[in-house]
PDB file of C-alpha atoms in Angstrom:
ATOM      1  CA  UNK H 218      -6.996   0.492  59.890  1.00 91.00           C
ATOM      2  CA  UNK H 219      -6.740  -2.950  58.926  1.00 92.00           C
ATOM      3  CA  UNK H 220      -7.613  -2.316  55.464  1.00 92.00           C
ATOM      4  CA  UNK H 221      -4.779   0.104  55.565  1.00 92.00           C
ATOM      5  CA  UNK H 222      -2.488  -2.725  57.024  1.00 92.00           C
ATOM      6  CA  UNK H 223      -3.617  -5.209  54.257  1.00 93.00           C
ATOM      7  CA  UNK H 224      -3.045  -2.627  51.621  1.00 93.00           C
ATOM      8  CA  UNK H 225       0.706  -2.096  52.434  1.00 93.00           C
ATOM      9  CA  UNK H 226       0.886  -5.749  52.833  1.00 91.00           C
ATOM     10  CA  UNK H 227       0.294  -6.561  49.267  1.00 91.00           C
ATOM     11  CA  UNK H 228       1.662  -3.733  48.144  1.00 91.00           C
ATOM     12  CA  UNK H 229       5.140  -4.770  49.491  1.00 89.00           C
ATOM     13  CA  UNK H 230       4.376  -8.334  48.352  1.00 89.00           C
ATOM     14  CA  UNK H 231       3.934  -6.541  44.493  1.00 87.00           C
ATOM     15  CA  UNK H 232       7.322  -4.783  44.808  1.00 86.00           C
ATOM     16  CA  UNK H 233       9.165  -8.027  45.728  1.00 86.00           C
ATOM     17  CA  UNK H 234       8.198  -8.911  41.900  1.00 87.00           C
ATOM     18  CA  UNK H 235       8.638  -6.184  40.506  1.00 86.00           C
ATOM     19  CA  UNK H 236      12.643  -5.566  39.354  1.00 87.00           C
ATOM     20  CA  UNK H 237      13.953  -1.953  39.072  1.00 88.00           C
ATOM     21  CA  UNK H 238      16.611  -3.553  36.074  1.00 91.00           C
ATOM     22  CA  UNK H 239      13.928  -4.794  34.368  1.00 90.00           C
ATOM     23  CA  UNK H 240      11.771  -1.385  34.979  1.00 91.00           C
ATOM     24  CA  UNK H 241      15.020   0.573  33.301  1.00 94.00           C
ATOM     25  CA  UNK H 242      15.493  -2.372  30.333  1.00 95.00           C
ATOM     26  CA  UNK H 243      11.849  -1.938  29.288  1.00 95.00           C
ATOM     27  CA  UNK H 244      12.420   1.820  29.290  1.00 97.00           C
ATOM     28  CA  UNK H 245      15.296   2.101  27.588  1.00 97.00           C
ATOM     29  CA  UNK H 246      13.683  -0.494  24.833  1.00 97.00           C
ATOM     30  CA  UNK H 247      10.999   2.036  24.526  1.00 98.00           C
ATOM     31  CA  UNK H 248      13.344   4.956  24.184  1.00 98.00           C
ATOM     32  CA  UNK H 249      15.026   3.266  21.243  1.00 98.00           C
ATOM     33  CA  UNK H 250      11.912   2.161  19.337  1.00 98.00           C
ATOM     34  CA  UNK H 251      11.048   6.251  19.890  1.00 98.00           C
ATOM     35  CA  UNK H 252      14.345   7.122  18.340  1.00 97.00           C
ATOM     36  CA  UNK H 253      13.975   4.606  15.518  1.00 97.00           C
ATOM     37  CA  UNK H 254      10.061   6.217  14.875  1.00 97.00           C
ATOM     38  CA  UNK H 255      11.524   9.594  14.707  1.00 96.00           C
ATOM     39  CA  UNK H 256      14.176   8.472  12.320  1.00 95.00           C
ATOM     40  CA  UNK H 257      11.302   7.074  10.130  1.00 95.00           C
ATOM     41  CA  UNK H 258       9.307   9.780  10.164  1.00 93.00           C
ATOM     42  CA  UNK H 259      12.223  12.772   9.444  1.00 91.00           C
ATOM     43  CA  UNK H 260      12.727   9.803   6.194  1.00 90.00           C
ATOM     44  CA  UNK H 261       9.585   9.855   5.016  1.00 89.00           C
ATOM     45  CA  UNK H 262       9.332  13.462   5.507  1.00 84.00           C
ATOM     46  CA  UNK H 263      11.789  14.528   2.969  1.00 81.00           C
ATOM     47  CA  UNK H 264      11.292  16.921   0.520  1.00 74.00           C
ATOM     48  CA  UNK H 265      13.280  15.485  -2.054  1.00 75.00           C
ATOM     49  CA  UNK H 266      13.669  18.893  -3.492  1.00 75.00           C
ATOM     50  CA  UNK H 267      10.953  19.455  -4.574  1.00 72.00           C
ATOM     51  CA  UNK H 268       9.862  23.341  -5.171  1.00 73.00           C
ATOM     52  CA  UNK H 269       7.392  25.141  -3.442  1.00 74.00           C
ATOM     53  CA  UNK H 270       6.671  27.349  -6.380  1.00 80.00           C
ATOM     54  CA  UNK H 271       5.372  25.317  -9.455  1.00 82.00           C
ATOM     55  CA  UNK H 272       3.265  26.732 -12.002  1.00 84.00           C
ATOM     56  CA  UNK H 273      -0.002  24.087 -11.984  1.00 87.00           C
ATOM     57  CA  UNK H 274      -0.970  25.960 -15.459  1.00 90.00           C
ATOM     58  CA  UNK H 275       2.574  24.524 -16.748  1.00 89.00           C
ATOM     59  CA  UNK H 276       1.567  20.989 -15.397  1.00 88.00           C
ATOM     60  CA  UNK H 277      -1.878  20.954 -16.499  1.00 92.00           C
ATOM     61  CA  UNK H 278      -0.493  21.994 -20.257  1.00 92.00           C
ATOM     62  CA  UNK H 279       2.150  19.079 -19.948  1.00 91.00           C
ATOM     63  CA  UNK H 280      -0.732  16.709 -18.976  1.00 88.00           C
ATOM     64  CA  UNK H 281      -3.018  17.746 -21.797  1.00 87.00           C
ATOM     65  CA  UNK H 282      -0.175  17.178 -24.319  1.00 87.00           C
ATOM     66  CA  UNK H 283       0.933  13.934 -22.540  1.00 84.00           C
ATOM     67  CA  UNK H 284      -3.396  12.723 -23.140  1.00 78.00           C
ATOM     68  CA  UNK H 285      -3.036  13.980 -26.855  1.00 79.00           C
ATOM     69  CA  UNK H 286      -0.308  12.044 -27.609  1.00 75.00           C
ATOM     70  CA  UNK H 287      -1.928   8.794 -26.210  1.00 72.00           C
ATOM     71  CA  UNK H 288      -4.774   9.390 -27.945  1.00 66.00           C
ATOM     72  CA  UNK H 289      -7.490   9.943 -25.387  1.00 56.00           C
ATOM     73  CA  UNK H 290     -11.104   9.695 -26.295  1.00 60.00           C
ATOM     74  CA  UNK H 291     -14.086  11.637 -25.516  1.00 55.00           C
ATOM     75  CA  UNK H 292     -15.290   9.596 -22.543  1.00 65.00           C
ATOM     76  CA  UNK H 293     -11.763   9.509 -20.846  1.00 67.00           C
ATOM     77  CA  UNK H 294     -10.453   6.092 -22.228  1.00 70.00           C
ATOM     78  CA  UNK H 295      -7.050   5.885 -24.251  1.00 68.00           C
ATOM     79  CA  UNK H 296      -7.325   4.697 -26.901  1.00 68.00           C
ATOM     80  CA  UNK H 297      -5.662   1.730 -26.420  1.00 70.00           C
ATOM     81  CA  UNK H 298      -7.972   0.474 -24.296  1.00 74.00           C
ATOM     82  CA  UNK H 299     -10.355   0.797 -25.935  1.00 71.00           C
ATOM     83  CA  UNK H 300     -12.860  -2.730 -27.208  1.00 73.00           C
ATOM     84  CA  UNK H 301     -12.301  -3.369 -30.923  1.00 70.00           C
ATOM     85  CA  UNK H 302     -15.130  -2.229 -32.878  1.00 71.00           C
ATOM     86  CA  UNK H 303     -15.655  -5.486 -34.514  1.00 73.00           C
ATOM     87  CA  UNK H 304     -15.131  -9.236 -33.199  1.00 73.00           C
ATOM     88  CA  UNK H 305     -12.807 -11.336 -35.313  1.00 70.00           C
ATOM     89  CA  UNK H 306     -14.021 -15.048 -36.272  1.00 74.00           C
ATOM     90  CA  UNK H 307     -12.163 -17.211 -34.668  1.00 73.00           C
ATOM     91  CA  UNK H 308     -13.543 -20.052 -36.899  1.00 71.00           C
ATOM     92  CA  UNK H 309     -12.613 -18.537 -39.748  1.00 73.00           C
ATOM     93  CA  UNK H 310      -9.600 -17.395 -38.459  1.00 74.00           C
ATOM     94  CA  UNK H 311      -8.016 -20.332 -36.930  1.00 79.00           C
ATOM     95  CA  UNK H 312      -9.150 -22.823 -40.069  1.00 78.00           C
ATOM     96  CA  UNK H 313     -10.101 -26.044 -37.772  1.00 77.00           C
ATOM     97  CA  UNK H 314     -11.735 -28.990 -39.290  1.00 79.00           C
ATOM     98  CA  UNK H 315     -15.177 -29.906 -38.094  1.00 80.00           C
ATOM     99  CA  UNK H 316     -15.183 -32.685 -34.951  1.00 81.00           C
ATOM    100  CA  UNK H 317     -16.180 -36.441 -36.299  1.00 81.00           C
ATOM    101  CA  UNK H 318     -19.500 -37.754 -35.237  1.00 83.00           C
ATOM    102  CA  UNK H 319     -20.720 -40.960 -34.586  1.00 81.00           C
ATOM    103  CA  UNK H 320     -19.240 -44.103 -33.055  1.00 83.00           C
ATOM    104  CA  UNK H 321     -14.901 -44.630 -32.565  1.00 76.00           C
ATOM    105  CA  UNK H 322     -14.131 -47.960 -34.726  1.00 75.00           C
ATOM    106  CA  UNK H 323     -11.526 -49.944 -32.330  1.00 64.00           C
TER     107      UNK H 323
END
């Protein structure tokens, strides 16, 4: 019984913190963040009209023709990407003068 008695006693000493306002304020936050997911997710769920019937034959014959025109190789890489055969010579290319050697005169 007196574990009963001390029970109730905290228990009423809880609800004197505890505010129904604030109780209602916290749930009507919640209910607004809920509204505000749902509103997200019917966004990102659009359809955008897309249709539900489109020939993947048709696409995959617009995608070949798209890779022939960029000039796709055998191994998968445009050809634009692909590493120059040869490398150029900078040296000759750029035309520098050799760096002096030896000792600075002042």
């Amino acid at each position: 019984m007196t574990a009963l008695k001390s029970a109730n006693k905290e228990l009423k000493g809880m609800m004197k913190t505890v505010k129904i306002q604030d109780i209602d304020n916290l749930q009507d936050e919640m209910m607004d963040m809920m509204d505000m997911s749902n509103e997200i997710q019917e966004t990102l769920g659009r359809s955008y009209n897309v249709p539900d019937d489109i020939d993947e034959d048709e696409l995959m014959g617009e995608l070949d023709a798209l890779e022939a025109d960029m000039g796709t190789e055998a191994d998968g890489v445009p050809s634009y990407l692909q590493p120059d055969k040869e490398e150029p010579d900078l040296d000759a290319e750029l035309n520098l003068p050799t760096a002096p050697s030896g000792n600075a005169t002042a």
